[in-house]
mmCIF file of C-alpha atoms and ligand atoms in Angstrom:
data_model
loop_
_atom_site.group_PDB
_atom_site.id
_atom_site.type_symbol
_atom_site.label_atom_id
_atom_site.label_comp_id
_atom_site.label_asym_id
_atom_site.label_seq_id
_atom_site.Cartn_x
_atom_site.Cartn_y
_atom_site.Cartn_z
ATOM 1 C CA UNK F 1 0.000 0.000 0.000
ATOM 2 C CA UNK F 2 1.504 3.524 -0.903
ATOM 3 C CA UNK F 3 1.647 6.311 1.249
ATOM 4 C CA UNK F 4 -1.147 8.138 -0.544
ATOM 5 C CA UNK F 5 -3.514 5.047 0.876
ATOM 6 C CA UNK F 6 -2.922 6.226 4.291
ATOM 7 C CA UNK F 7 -5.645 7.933 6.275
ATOM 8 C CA UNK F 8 -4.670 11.861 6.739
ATOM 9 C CA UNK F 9 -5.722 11.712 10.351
ATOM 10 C CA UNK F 10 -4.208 8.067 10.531
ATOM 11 C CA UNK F 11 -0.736 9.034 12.707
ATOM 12 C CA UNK F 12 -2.782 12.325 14.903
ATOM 13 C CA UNK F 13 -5.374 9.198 16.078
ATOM 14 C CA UNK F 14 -2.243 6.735 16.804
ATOM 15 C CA UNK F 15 -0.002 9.675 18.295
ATOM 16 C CA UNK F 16 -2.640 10.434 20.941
ATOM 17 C CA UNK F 17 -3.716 7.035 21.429
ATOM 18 C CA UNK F 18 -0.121 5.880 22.614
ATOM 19 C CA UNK F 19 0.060 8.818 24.701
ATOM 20 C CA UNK F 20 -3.138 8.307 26.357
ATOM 21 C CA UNK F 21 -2.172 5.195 27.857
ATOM 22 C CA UNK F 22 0.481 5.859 29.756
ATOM 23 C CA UNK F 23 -1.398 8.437 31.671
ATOM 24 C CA UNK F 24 -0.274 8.987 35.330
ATOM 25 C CA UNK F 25 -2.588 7.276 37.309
ATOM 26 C CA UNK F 26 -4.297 8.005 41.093
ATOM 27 C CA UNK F 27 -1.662 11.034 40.941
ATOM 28 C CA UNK F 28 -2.971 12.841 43.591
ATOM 29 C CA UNK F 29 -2.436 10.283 45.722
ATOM 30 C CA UNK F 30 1.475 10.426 45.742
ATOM 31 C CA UNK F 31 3.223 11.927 47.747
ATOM 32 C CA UNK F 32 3.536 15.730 46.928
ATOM 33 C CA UNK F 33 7.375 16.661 47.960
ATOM 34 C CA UNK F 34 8.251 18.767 45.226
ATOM 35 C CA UNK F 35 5.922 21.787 43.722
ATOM 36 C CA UNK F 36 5.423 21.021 40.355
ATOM 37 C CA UNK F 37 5.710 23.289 37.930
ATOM 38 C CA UNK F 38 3.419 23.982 34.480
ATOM 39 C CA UNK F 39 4.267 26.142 31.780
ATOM 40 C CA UNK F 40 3.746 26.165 28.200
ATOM 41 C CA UNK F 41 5.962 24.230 26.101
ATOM 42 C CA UNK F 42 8.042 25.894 23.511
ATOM 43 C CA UNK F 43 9.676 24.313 20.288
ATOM 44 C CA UNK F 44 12.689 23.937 22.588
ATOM 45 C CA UNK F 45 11.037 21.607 24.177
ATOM 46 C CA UNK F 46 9.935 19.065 21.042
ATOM 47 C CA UNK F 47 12.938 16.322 21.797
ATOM 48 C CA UNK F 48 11.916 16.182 25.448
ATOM 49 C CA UNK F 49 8.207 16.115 25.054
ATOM 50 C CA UNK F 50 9.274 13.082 22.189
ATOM 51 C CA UNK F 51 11.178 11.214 24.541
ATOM 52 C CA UNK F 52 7.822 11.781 27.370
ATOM 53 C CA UNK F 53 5.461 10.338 24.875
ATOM 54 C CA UNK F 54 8.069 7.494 23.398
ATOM 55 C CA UNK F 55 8.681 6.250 26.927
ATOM 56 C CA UNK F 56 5.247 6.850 28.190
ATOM 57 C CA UNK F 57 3.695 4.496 25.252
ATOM 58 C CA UNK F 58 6.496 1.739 24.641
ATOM 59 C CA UNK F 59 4.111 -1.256 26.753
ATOM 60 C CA UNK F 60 0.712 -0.166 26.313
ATOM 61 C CA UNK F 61 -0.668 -3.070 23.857
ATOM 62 C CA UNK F 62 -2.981 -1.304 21.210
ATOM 63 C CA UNK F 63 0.138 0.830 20.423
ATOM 64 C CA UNK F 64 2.094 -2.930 19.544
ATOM 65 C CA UNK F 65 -0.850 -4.573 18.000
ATOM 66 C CA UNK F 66 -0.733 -1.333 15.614
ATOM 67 C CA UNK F 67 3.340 -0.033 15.959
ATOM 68 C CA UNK F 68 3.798 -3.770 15.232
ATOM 69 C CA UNK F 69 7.699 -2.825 14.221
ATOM 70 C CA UNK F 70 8.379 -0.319 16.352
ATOM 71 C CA UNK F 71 11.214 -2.261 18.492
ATOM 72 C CA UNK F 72 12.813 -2.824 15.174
ATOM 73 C CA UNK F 73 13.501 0.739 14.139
ATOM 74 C CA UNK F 74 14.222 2.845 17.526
ATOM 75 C CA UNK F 75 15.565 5.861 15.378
ATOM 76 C CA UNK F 76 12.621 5.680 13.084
ATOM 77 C CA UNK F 77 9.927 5.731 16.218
ATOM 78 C CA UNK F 78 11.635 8.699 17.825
ATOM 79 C CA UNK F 79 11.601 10.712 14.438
ATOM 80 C CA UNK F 80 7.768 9.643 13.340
ATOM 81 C CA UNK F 81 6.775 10.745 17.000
ATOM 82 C CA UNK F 82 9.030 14.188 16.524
ATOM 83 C CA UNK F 83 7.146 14.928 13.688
ATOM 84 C CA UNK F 84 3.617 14.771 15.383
ATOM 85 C CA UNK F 85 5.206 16.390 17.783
ATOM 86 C CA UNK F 86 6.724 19.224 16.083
ATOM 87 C CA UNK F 87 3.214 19.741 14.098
ATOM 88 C CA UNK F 88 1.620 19.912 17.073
ATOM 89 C CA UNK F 89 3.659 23.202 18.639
ATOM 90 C CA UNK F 90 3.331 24.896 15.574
ATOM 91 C CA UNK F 91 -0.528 24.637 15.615
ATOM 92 C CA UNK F 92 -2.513 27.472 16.799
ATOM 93 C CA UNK F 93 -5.433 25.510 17.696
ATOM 94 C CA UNK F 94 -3.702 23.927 20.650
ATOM 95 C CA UNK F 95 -2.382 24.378 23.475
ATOM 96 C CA UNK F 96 0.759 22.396 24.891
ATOM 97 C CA UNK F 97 1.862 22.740 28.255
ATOM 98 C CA UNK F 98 4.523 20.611 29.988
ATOM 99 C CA UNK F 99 4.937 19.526 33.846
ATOM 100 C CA UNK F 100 8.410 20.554 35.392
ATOM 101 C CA UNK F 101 9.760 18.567 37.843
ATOM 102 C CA UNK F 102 13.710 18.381 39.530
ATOM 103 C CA UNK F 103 16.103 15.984 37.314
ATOM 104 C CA UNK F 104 16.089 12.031 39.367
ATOM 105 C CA UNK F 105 19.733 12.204 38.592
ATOM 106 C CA UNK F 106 20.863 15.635 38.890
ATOM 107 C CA UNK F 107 17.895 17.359 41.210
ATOM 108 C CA UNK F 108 19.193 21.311 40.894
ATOM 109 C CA UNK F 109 17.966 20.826 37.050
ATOM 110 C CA UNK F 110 14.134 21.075 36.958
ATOM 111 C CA UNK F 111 12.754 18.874 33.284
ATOM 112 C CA UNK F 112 9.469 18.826 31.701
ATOM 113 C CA UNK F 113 8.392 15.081 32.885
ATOM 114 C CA UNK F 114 4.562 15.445 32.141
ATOM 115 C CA UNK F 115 3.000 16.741 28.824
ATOM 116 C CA UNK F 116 -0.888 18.187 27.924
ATOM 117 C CA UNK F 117 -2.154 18.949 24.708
ATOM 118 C CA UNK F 118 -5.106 20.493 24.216
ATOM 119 C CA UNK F 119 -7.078 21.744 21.046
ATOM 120 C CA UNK F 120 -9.051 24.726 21.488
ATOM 121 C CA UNK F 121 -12.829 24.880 20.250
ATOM 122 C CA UNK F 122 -13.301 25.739 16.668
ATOM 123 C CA UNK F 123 -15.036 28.986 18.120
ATOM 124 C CA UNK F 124 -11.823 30.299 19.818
ATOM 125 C CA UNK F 125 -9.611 29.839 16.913
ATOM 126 C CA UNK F 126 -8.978 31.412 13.570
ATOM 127 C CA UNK F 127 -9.278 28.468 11.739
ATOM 128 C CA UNK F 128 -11.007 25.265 12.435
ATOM 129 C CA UNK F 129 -8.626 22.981 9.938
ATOM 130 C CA UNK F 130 -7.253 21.289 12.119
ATOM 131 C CA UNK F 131 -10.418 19.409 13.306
ATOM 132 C CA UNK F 132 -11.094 17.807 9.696
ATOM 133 C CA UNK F 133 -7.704 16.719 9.428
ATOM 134 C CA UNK F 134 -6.494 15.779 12.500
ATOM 135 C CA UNK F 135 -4.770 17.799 15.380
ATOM 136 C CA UNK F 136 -0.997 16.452 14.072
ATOM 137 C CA UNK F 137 -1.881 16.647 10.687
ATOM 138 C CA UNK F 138 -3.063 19.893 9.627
ATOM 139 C CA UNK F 139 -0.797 21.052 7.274
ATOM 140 C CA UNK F 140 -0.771 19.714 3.056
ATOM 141 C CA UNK F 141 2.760 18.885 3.847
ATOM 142 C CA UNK F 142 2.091 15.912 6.176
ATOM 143 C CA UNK F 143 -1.382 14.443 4.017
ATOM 144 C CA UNK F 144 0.273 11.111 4.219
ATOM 145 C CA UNK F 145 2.259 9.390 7.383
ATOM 146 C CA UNK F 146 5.496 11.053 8.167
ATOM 147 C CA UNK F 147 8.267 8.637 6.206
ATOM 148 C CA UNK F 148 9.548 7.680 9.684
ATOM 149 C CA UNK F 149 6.290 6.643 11.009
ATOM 150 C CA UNK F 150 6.216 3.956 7.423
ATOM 151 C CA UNK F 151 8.286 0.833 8.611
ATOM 152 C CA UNK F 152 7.070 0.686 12.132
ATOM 153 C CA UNK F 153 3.177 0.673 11.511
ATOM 154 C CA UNK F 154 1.298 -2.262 10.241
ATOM 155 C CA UNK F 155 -1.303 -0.702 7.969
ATOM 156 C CA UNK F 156 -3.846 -3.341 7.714
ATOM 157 C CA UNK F 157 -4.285 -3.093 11.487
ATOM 158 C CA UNK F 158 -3.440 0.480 11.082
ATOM 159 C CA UNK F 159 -6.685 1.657 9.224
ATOM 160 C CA UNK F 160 -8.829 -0.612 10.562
ATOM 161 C CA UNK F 161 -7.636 0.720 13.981
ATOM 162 C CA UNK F 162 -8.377 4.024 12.790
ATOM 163 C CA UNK F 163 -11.651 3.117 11.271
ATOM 164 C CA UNK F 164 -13.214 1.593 14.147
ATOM 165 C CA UNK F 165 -11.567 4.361 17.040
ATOM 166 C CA UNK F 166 -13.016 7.308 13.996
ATOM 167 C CA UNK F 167 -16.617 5.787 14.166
ATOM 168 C CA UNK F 168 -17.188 5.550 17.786
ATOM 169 C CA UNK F 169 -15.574 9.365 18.117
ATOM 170 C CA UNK F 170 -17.918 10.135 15.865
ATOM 171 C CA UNK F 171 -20.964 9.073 16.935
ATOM 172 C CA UNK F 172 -20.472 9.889 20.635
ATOM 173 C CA UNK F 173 -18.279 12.060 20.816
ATOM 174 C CA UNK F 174 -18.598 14.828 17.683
ATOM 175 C CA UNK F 175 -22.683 14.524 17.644
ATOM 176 C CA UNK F 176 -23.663 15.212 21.252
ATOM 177 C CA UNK F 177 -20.428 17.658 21.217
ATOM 178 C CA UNK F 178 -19.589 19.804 17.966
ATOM 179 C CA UNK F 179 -16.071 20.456 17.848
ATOM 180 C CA UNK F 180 -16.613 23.856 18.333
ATOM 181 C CA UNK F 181 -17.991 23.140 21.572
ATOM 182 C CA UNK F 182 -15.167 20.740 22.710
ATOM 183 C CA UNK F 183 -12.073 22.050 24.854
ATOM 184 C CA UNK F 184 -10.489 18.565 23.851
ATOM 185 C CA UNK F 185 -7.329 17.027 25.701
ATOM 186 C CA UNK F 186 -5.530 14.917 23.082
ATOM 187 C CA UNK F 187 -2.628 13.674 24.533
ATOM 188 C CA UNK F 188 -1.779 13.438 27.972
ATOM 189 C CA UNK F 189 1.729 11.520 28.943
ATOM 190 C CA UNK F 190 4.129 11.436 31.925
ATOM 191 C CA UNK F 191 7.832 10.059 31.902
ATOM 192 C CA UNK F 192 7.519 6.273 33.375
ATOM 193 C CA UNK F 193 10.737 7.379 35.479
ATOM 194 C CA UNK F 194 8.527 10.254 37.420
ATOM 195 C CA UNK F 195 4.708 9.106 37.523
ATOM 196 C CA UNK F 196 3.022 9.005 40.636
ATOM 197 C CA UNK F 197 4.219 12.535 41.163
ATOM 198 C CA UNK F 198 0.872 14.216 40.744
ATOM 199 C CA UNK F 199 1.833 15.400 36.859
ATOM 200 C CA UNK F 200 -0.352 14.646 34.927
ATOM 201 C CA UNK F 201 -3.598 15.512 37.660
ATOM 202 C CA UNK F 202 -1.900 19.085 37.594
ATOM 203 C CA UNK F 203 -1.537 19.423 34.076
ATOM 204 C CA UNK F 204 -5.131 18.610 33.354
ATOM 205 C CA UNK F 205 -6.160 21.076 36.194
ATOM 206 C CA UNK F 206 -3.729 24.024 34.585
ATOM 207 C CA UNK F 207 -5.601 22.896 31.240
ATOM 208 C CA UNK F 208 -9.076 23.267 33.176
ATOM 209 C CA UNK F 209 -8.303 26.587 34.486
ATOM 210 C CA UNK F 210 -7.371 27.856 31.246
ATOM 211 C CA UNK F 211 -10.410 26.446 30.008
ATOM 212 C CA UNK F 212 -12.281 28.750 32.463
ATOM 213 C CA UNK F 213 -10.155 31.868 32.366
ATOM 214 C CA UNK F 214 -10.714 31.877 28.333
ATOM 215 C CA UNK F 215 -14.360 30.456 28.100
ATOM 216 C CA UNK F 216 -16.167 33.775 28.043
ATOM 217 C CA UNK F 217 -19.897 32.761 27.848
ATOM 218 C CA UNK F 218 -19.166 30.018 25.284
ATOM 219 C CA UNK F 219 -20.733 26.530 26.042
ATOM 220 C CA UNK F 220 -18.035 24.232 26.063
ATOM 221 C CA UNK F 221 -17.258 20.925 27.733
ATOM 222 C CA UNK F 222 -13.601 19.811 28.337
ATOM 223 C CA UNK F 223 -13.500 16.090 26.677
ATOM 224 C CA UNK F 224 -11.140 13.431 25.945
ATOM 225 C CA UNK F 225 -11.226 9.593 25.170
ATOM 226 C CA UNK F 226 -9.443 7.867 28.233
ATOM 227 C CA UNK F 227 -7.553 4.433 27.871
ATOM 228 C CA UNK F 228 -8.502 2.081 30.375
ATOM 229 C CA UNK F 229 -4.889 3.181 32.355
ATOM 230 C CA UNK F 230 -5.890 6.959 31.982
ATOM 231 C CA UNK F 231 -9.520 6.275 33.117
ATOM 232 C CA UNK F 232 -8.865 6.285 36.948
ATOM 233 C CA UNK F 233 -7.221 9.439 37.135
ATOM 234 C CA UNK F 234 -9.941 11.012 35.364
ATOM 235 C CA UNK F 235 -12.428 9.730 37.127
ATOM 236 C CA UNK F 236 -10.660 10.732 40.301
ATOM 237 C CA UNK F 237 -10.778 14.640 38.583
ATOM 238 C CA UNK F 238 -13.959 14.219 38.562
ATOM 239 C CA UNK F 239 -14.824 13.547 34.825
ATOM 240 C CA UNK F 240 -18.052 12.254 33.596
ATOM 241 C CA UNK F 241 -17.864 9.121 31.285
ATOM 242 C CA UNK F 242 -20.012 9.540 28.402
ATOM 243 C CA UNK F 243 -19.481 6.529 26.234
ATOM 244 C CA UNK F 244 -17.231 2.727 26.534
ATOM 245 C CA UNK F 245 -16.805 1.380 23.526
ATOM 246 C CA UNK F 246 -14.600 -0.817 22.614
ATOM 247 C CA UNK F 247 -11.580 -1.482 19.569
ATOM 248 C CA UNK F 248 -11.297 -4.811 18.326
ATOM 249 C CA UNK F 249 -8.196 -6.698 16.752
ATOM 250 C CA UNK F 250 -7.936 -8.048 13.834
ATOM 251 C CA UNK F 251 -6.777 -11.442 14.695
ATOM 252 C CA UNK F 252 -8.119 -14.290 16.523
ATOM 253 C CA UNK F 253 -5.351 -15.764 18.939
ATOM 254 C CA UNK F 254 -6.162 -19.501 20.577
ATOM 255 C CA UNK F 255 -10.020 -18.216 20.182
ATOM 256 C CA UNK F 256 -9.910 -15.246 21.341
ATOM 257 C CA UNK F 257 -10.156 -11.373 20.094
ATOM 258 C CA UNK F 258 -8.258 -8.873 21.692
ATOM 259 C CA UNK F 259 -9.996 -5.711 22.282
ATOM 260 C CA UNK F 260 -9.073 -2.291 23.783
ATOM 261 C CA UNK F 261 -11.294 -0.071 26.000
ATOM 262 C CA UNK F 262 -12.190 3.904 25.367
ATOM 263 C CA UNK F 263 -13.731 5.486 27.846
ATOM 264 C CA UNK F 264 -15.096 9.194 26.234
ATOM 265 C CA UNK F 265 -15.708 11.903 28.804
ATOM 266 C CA UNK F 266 -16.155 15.030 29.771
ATOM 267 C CA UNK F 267 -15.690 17.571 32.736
ATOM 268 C CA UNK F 268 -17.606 20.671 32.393
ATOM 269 C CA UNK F 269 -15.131 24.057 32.090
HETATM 270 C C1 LIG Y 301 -0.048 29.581 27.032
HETATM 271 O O1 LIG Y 301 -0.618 29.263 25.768
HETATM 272 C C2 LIG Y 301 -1.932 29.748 25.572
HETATM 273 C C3 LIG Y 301 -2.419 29.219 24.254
HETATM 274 O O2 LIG Y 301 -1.545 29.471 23.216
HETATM 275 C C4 LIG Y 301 -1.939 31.253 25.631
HETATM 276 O O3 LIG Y 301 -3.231 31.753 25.430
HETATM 277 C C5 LIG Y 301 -1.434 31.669 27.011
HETATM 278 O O4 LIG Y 301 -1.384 33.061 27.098
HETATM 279 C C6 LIG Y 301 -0.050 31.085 27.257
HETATM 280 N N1 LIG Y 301 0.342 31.356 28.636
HETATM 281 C C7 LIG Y 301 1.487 31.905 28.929
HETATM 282 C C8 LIG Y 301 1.748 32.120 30.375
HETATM 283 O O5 LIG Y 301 2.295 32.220 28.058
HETATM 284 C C1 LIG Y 302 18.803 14.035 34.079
HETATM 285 O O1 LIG Y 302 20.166 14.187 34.243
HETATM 286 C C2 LIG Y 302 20.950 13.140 33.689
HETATM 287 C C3 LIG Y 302 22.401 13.339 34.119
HETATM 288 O O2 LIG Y 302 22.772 14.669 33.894
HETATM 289 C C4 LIG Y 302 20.736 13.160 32.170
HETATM 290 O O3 LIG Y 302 21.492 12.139 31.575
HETATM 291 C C5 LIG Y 302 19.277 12.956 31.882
HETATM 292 O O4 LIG Y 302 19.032 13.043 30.496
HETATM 293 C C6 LIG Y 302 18.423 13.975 32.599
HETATM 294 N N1 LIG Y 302 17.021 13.587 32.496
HETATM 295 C C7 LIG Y 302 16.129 14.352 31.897
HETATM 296 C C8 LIG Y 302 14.728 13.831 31.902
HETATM 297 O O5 LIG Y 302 16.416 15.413 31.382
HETATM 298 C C1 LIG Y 303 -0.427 -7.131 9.742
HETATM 299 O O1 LIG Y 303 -1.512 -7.449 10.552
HETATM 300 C C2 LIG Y 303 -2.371 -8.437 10.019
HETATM 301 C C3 LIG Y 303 -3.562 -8.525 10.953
HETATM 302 O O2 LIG Y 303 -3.145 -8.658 12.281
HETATM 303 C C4 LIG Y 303 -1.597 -9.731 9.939
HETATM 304 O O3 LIG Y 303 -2.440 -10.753 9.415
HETATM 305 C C5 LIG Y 303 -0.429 -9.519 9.001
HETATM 306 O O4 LIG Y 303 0.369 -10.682 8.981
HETATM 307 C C6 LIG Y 303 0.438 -8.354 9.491
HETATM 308 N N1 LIG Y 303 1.394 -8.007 8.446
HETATM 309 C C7 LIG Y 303 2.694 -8.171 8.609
HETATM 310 C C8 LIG Y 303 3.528 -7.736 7.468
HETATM 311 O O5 LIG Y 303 3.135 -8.630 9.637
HETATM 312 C C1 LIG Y 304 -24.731 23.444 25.419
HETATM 313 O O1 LIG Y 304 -24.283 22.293 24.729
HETATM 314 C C2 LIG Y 304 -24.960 21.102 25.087
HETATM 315 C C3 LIG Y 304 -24.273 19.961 24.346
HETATM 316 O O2 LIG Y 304 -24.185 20.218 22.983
HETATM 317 C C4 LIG Y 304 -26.438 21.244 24.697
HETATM 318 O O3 LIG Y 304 -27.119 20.070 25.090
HETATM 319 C C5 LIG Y 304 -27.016 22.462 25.431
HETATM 320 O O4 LIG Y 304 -28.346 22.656 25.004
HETATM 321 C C6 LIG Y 304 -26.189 23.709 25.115
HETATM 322 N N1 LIG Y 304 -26.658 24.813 25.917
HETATM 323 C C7 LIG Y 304 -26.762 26.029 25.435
HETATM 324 C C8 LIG Y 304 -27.216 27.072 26.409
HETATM 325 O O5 LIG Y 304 -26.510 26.306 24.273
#
């Protein structure tokens, strides 16, 4: 299949999925010695945030049924995911904020450990593009799957990945919601090495806030689509789940078919 075939907001649906996964979970329950720090991220801060999201993903098993290659081509997973990444800073319609925390090794140096992305409603921004294409892929220059991203995806279970995640966001997410009513968290990732820190619970409150302080009288809901990892935190932040559904695989191992569970929810701003 040539790049062409590829599904435009193929990689933005993968990208976010991986980095859903890993969410930090029951953060607020750890132990809070260090103040930790949000800020927005800069382009300065692409190869961290690319490292977060590559270490944050690596085990969670959609991302291998679908990056079936990935442990074959390290160099070629760190550039795909630089791309998104890259694409993602650049885009107006989003917000992307990283958690700061002190250096495990070397404490004096505080590092981005935790990442948010967030795409603004349609409403707020200048352009709404980025919704029919995808939040990574908004641009003509990246129609197809970043050449990196090529030899570690298997596109059969690629696009039907895609197809089945793109229905069900459709239908319960996009109808009771119009995008231009969505506040929509994306990706939301902490470093494996510092989770448990309370990260990624104060990134999605900073992302709240903003939410609030930026609203005006607009009615909009903060939403995402949880993995079953990411679910408990949210819940614990008191989000709403709208919608389970579920992703099936397209292989039947000793009888049975794996499947992977969304949880779609909200959290009123
Ligand atoms: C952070 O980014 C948002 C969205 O681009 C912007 O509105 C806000 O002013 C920024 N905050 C700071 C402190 O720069
Ligand atoms: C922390 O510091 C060590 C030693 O200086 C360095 O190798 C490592 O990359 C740093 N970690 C982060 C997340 O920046
Ligand atoms: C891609 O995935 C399909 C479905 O799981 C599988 O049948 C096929 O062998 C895989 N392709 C390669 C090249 O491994
Ligand atoms: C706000 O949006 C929700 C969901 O789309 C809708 O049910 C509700 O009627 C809207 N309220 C107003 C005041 O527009």
């Amino acid at each position: 299949m040539s790049r062409s075939q590829i599904p435009s907001q193929l990689l933005a649906i993968l990208v976010l999925l991986i980095s859903w996964s890993s969410t930090t979970v029951f953060a607020s329950q750890s132990l809070l010695t260090t103040p930790i720090k949000i800020r927005n991220a800069t382009l300065d801060d692409a190869e961290q945030i690319t490292t977060i999201i590559q270490e944050a993903f690596r085990e969670a098993p959609h991302v291998k049924y679908v990056y079936e290659f990935m442990d074959h081509h390290p160099r070629h997973l760190f550039a795909c995911l630089l791309e998104g990444v890259r694409e993602a800073l650049d885009n107006p319609n989003m917000m992307v904020q990283v958690a700061v925390l002190p250096n495990n090794s070397a404490p004096h140096d505080l590092v981005p450990v935790g990442i948010a992305f967030w795409e603004f409603p349609a409403a707020w921004s200048r352009s709404s593009s980025s919704w029919t294409s995808g939040p990574f892929l908004q641009s003509p220059k990246t129609l197809g799957m970043p050449e990196a991203c090529v030899p570690l995806v298997n596109i059969s279970r690629a696009i039907d990945f895609d197809h089945q995640f793109t229905v069900a966001w459709h239908e319960y997410l996009d109808k009771p919601y119009p995008r231009s009513q969505q506040y929509y968290l994306n990706t939301l990732a902490t470093h494996p090495d510092y989770q448990r820190r309370g990260a990624g619970g104060a990134l999605v409150k900073s992302g709240i806030e903003f939410g609030q302080r930026t609203n005006g009288n607009e009615n909009v809901t903060a939403t995402l689509i949880a993995t079953e990892v990411g679910e408990p935190l949210y819940l614990h932040l008191n989000w709403e789940s709208i919608k389970i559904f579920t992703v099936k695989s397209l292989d039947i191992v000793a009888g049975v078919r794996e499947e992977w569970r969304f949880d779609i929810m909200k959290h009123g701003i």
